[in-house]
Coordinates of C-alpha atoms and ligand atoms in Angstrom, one line a residue:
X247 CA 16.0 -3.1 -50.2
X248 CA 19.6 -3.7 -48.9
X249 CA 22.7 -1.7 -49.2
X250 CA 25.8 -2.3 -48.5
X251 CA 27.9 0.4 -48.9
X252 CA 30.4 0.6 -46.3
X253 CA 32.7 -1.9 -44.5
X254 CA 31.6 -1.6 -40.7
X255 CA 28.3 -0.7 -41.1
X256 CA 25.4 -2.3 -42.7
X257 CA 23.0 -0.2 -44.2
X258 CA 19.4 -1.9 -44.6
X259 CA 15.8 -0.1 -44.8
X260 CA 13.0 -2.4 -43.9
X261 CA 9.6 -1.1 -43.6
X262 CA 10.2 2.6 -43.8
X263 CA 13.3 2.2 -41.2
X264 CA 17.1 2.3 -41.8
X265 CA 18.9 -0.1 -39.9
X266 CA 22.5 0.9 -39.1
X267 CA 24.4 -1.5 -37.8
X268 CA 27.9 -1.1 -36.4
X269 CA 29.9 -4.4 -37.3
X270 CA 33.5 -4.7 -36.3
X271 CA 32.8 -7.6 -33.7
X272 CA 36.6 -8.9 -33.3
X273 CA 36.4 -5.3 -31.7
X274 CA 32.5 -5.1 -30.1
X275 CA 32.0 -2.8 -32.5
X276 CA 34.4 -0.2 -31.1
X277 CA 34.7 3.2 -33.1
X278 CA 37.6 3.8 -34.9
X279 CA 38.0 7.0 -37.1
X280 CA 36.6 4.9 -39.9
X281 CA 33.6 3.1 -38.2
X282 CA 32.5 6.7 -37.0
X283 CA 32.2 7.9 -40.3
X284 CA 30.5 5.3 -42.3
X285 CA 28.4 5.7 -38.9
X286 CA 27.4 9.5 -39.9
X287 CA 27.3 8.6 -43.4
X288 CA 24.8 5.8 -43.3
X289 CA 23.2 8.6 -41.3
X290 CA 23.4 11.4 -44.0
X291 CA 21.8 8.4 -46.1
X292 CA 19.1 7.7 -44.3
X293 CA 18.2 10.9 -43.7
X294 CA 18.6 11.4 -47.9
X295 CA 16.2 8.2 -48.4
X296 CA 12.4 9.1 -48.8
X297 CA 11.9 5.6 -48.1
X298 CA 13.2 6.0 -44.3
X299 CA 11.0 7.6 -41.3
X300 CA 13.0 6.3 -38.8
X301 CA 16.4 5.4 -38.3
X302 CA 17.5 2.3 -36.0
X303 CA 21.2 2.0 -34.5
X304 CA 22.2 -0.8 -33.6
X305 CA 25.5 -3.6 -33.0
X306 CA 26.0 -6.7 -34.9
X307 CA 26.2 -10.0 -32.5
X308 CA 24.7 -10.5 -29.2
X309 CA 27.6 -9.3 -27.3
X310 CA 28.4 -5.6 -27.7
X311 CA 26.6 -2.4 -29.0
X312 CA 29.4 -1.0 -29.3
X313 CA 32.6 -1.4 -26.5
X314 CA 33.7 2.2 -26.6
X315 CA 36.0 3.9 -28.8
X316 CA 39.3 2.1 -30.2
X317 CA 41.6 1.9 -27.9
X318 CA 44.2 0.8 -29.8
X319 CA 43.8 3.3 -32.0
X320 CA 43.2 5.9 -29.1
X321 CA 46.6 4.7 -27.4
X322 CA 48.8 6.2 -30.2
X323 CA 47.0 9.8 -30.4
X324 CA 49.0 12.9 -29.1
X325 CA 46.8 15.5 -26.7
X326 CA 45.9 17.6 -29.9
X327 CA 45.1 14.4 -31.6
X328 CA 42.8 13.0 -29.3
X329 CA 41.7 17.1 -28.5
X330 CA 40.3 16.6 -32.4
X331 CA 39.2 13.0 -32.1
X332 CA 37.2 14.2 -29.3
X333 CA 35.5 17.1 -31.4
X334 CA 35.2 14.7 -34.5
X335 CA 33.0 12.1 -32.2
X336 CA 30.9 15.2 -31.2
X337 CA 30.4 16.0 -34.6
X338 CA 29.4 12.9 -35.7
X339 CA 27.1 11.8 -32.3
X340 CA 25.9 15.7 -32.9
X341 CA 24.5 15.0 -36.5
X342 CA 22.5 11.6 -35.1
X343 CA 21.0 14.1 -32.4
X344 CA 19.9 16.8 -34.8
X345 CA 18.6 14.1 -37.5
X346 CA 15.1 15.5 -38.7
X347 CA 13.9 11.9 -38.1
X348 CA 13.2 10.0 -34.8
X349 CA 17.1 7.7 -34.1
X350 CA 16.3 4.9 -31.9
X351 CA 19.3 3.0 -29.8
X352 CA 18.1 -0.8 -30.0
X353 CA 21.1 -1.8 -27.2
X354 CA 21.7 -5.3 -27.4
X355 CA 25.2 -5.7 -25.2
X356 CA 27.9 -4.0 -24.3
X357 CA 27.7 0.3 -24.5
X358 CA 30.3 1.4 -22.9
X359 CA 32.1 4.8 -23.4
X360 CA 31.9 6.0 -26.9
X361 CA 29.0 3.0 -27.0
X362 CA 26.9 4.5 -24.4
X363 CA 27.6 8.1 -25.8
X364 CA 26.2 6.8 -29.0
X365 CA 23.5 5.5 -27.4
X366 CA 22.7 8.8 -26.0
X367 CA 22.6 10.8 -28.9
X368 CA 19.4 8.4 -30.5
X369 CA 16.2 9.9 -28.9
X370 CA 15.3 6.9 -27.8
X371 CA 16.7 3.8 -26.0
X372 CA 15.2 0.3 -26.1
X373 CA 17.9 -2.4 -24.4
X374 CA 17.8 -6.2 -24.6
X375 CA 18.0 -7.5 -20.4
X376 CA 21.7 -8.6 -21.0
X377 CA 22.9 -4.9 -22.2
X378 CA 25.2 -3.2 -20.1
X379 CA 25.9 0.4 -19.7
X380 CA 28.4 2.3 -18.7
X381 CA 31.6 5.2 -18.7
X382 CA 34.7 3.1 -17.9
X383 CA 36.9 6.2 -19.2
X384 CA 38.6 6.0 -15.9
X385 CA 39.7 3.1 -15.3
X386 CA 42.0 3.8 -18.7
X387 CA 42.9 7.0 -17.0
X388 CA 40.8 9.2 -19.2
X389 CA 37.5 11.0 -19.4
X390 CA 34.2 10.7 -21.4
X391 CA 34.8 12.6 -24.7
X392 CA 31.9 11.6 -26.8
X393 CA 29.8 13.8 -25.0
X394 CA 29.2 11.3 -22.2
X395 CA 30.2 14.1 -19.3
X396 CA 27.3 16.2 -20.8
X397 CA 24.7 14.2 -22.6
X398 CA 24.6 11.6 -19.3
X399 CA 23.9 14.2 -16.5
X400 CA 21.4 15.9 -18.9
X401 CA 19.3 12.5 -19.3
X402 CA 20.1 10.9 -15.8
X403 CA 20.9 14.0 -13.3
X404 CA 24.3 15.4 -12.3
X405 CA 24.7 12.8 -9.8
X406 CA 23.7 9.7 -11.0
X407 CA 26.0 11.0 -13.9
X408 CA 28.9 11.9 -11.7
X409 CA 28.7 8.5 -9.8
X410 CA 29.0 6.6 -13.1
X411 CA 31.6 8.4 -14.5
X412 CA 33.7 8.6 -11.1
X413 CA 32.9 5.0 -10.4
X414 CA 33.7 3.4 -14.0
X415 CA 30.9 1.0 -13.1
X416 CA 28.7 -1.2 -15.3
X417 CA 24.9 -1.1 -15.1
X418 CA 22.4 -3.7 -16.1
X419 CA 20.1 -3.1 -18.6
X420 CA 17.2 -2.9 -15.8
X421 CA 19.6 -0.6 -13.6
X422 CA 19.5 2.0 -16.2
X423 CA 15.7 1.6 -16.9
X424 CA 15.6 2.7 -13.2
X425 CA 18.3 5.6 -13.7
X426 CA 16.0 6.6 -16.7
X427 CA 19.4 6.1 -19.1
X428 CA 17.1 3.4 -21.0
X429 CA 13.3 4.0 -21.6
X430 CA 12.4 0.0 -22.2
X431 CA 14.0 -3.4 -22.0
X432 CA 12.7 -6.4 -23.4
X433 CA 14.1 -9.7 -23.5
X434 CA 17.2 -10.9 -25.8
X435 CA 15.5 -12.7 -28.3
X436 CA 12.8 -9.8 -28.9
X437 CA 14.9 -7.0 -29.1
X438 CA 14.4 -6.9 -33.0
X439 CA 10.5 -7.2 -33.5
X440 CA 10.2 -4.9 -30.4
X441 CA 12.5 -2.5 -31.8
X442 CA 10.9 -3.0 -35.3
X443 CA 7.1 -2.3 -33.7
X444 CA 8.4 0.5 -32.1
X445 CA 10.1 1.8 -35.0
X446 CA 7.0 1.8 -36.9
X447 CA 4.5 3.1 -34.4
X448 CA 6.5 6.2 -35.0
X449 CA 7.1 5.9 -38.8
X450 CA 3.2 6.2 -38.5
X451 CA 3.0 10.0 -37.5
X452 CA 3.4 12.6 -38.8
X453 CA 7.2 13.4 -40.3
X454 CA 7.1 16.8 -39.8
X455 CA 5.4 16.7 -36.6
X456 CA 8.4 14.5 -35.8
X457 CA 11.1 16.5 -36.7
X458 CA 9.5 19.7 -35.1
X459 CA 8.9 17.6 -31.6
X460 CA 12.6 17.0 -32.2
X461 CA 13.4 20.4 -32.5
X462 CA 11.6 21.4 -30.3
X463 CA 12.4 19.4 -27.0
X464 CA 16.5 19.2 -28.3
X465 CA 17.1 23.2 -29.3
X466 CA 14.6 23.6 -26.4
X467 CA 16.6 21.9 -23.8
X468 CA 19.5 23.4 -24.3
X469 CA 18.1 27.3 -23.9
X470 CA 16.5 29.3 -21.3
X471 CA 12.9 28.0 -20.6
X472 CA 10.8 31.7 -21.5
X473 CA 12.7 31.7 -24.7
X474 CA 12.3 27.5 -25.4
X475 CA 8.7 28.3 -24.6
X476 CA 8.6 30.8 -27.6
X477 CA 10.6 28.3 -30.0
X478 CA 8.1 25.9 -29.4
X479 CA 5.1 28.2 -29.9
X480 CA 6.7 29.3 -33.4
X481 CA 7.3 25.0 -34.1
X482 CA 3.3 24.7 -33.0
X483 CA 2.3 27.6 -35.3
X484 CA 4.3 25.7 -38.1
X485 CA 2.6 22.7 -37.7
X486 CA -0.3 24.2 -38.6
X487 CA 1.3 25.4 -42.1
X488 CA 1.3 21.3 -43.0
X489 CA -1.2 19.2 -44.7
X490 CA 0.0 16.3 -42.1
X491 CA -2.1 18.9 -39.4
X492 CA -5.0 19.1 -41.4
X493 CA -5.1 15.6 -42.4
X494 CA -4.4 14.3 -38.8
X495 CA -6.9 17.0 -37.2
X496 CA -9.6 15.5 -40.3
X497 CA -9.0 12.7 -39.7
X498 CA -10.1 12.4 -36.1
X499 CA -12.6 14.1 -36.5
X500 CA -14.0 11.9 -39.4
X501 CA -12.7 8.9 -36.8
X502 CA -10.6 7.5 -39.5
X503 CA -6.6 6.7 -39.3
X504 CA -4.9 9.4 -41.0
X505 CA -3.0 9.4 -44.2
X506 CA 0.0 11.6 -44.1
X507 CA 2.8 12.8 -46.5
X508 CA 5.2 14.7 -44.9
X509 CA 3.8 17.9 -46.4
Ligands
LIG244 N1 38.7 -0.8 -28.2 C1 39.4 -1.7 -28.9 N2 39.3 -3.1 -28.7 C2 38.3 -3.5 -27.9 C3 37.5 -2.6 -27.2 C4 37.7 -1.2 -27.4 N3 36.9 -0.3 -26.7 N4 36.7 -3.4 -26.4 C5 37.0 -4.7 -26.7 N5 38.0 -4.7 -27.6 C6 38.6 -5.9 -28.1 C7 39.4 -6.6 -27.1 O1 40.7 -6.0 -27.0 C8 39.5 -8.0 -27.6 O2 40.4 -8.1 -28.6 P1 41.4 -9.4 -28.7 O3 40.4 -10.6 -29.0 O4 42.3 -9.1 -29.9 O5 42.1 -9.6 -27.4 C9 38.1 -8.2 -28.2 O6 37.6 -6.9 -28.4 C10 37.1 -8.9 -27.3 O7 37.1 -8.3 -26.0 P2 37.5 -9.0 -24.6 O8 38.3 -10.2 -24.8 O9 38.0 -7.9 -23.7 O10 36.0 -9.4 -24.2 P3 35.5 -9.7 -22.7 O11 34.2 -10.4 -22.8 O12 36.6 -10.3 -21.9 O13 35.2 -8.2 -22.1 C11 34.5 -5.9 -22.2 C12 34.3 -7.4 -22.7 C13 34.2 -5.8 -20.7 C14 33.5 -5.1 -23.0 C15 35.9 -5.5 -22.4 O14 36.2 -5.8 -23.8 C16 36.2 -4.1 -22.2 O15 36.3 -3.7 -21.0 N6 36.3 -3.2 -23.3 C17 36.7 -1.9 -23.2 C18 35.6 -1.0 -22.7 C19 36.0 0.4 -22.5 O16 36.9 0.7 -21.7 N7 35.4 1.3 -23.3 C20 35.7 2.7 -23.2 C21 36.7 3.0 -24.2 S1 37.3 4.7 -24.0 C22 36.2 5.7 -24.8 O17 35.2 5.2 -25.3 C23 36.5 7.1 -24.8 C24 35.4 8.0 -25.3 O18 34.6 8.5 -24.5 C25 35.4 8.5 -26.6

């Protein structure tokens, strides 16, 4: 069933994922105050829908993801302005990040800046060939502030980061499947089934598995290791407090496909 609630972003769920996509194209998608929110509301919805398992984000047209942040409107800000445009952003990338269910980035042209930082707060990146990547911030004489100067070096390495970012350079699509930015790229034209297949091999698990993998791997990462090693022995014993566990542990063991519910 579609939705169409908002005026940059088109909210759809098809087979048990919500696509989001980001639709300004006179502007490749660039984020403006009000794109970004309709971005984290579609979020909040999907994450509301009992329909959706997964989310999919995504640009409209085959040129651009999304081309940054506006810089029009970024031109105009003060320091404190763009100070809270900057924590805004994180809030917004923050609440895709910490989304109970799995986000995938289906990068299908131009992420750059604020695109790329969007792109890097799904949990996974799929990327048509013609995508390109990158943290031009610097050649406007500015710095990442989406979370690019953080979220980069913590999925590609300090310097593979640091180059980008000091560089202002543009990657290909199968450039940043070697820097590890992107985890699969697949041609143009099958960037949609691919993402959809994908989409659903993980609408298939378990949800709460999901969502505690999620946890556990994202307020993990961020922690000491002894003490993420204890979170995620607490998230394993919890799994075991689910139906899902003893219907997927059943069901193997009966060597049937398993029927879960997300209890
Ligand atoms: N903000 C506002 N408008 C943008 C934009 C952006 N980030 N990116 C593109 N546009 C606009 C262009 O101004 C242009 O508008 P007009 O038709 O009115 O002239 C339209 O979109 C089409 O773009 P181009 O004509 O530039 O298209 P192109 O094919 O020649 O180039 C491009 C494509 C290389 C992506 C180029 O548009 C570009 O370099 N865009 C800016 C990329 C960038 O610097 N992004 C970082 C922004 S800063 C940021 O994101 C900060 C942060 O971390 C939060």
């Amino acid at each position: 069933m579609a939705q169409d609630p908002f005026r940059y972003v088109l909210y759809e769920v098809r087979e048990r994922a919500a696509w989001i996509t980001v639709s300004r194209p006179e502007r490749l998608n660039a984020l403006d105050r009000q794109t970004v929110t309709e971005i984290a509301a579609a979020v909040d919805l999907a994450v509301a829908d009992d329909r959706v398992a997964v989310l999919v984000l995504t640009g409209a047209g085959e040129k651009a993801f999304v081309a940054g942040a506006d810089i029009a409107e970024m031109s105009a800000m003060s320091p404190a302005e763009a100070q809270e445009f900057s924590r805004f952003l994180h809030r917004a990338l923050d609440r895709i990040e910490r989304c109970p269910k799995p986000v995938v980035a289906a990068v299908n042209g131009f992420a750059l800046g604020g695109g790329c930082e969007l792109a890097m707060a799904c949990h996974v990146r799929i990327a048509s060939e013609t995508a390109r990547f990158g943290q031009p911030e610097v050649n406007l004489g500015l710095i990442p502030g989406a979370g690019g100067t953080q979220r980069l070096q913590r999925i590609v390495g300090r310097g593979r980061a640091l180059d980008l970012i000091l560089t202002g350079d543009m990657v290909s699509a199968p450039e940043a499947l070697t820097l590890g930015l992107v985890t699969r790229v697949v041609a143009p034209e099958a960037l949609a089934a691919e993402t959809a297949s994908l989409a659903s091999k993980i609408a298939a698990k378990g949800p709460r598995a999901l969502a505690l993998a999620l946890e556990a791997v994202l307020a993990g990462g961020e922690i000491a290791q002894e003490e993420a090693l204890r979170l995620e022995s607490s998230l394993f014993g919890l799994c075991f407090a689910s139906e899902d566990m003893r219907e997927g542990t059943r069901a193997f063991l009966e060597k049937r496909k398993p029927a879960f519910t997300g209890r």
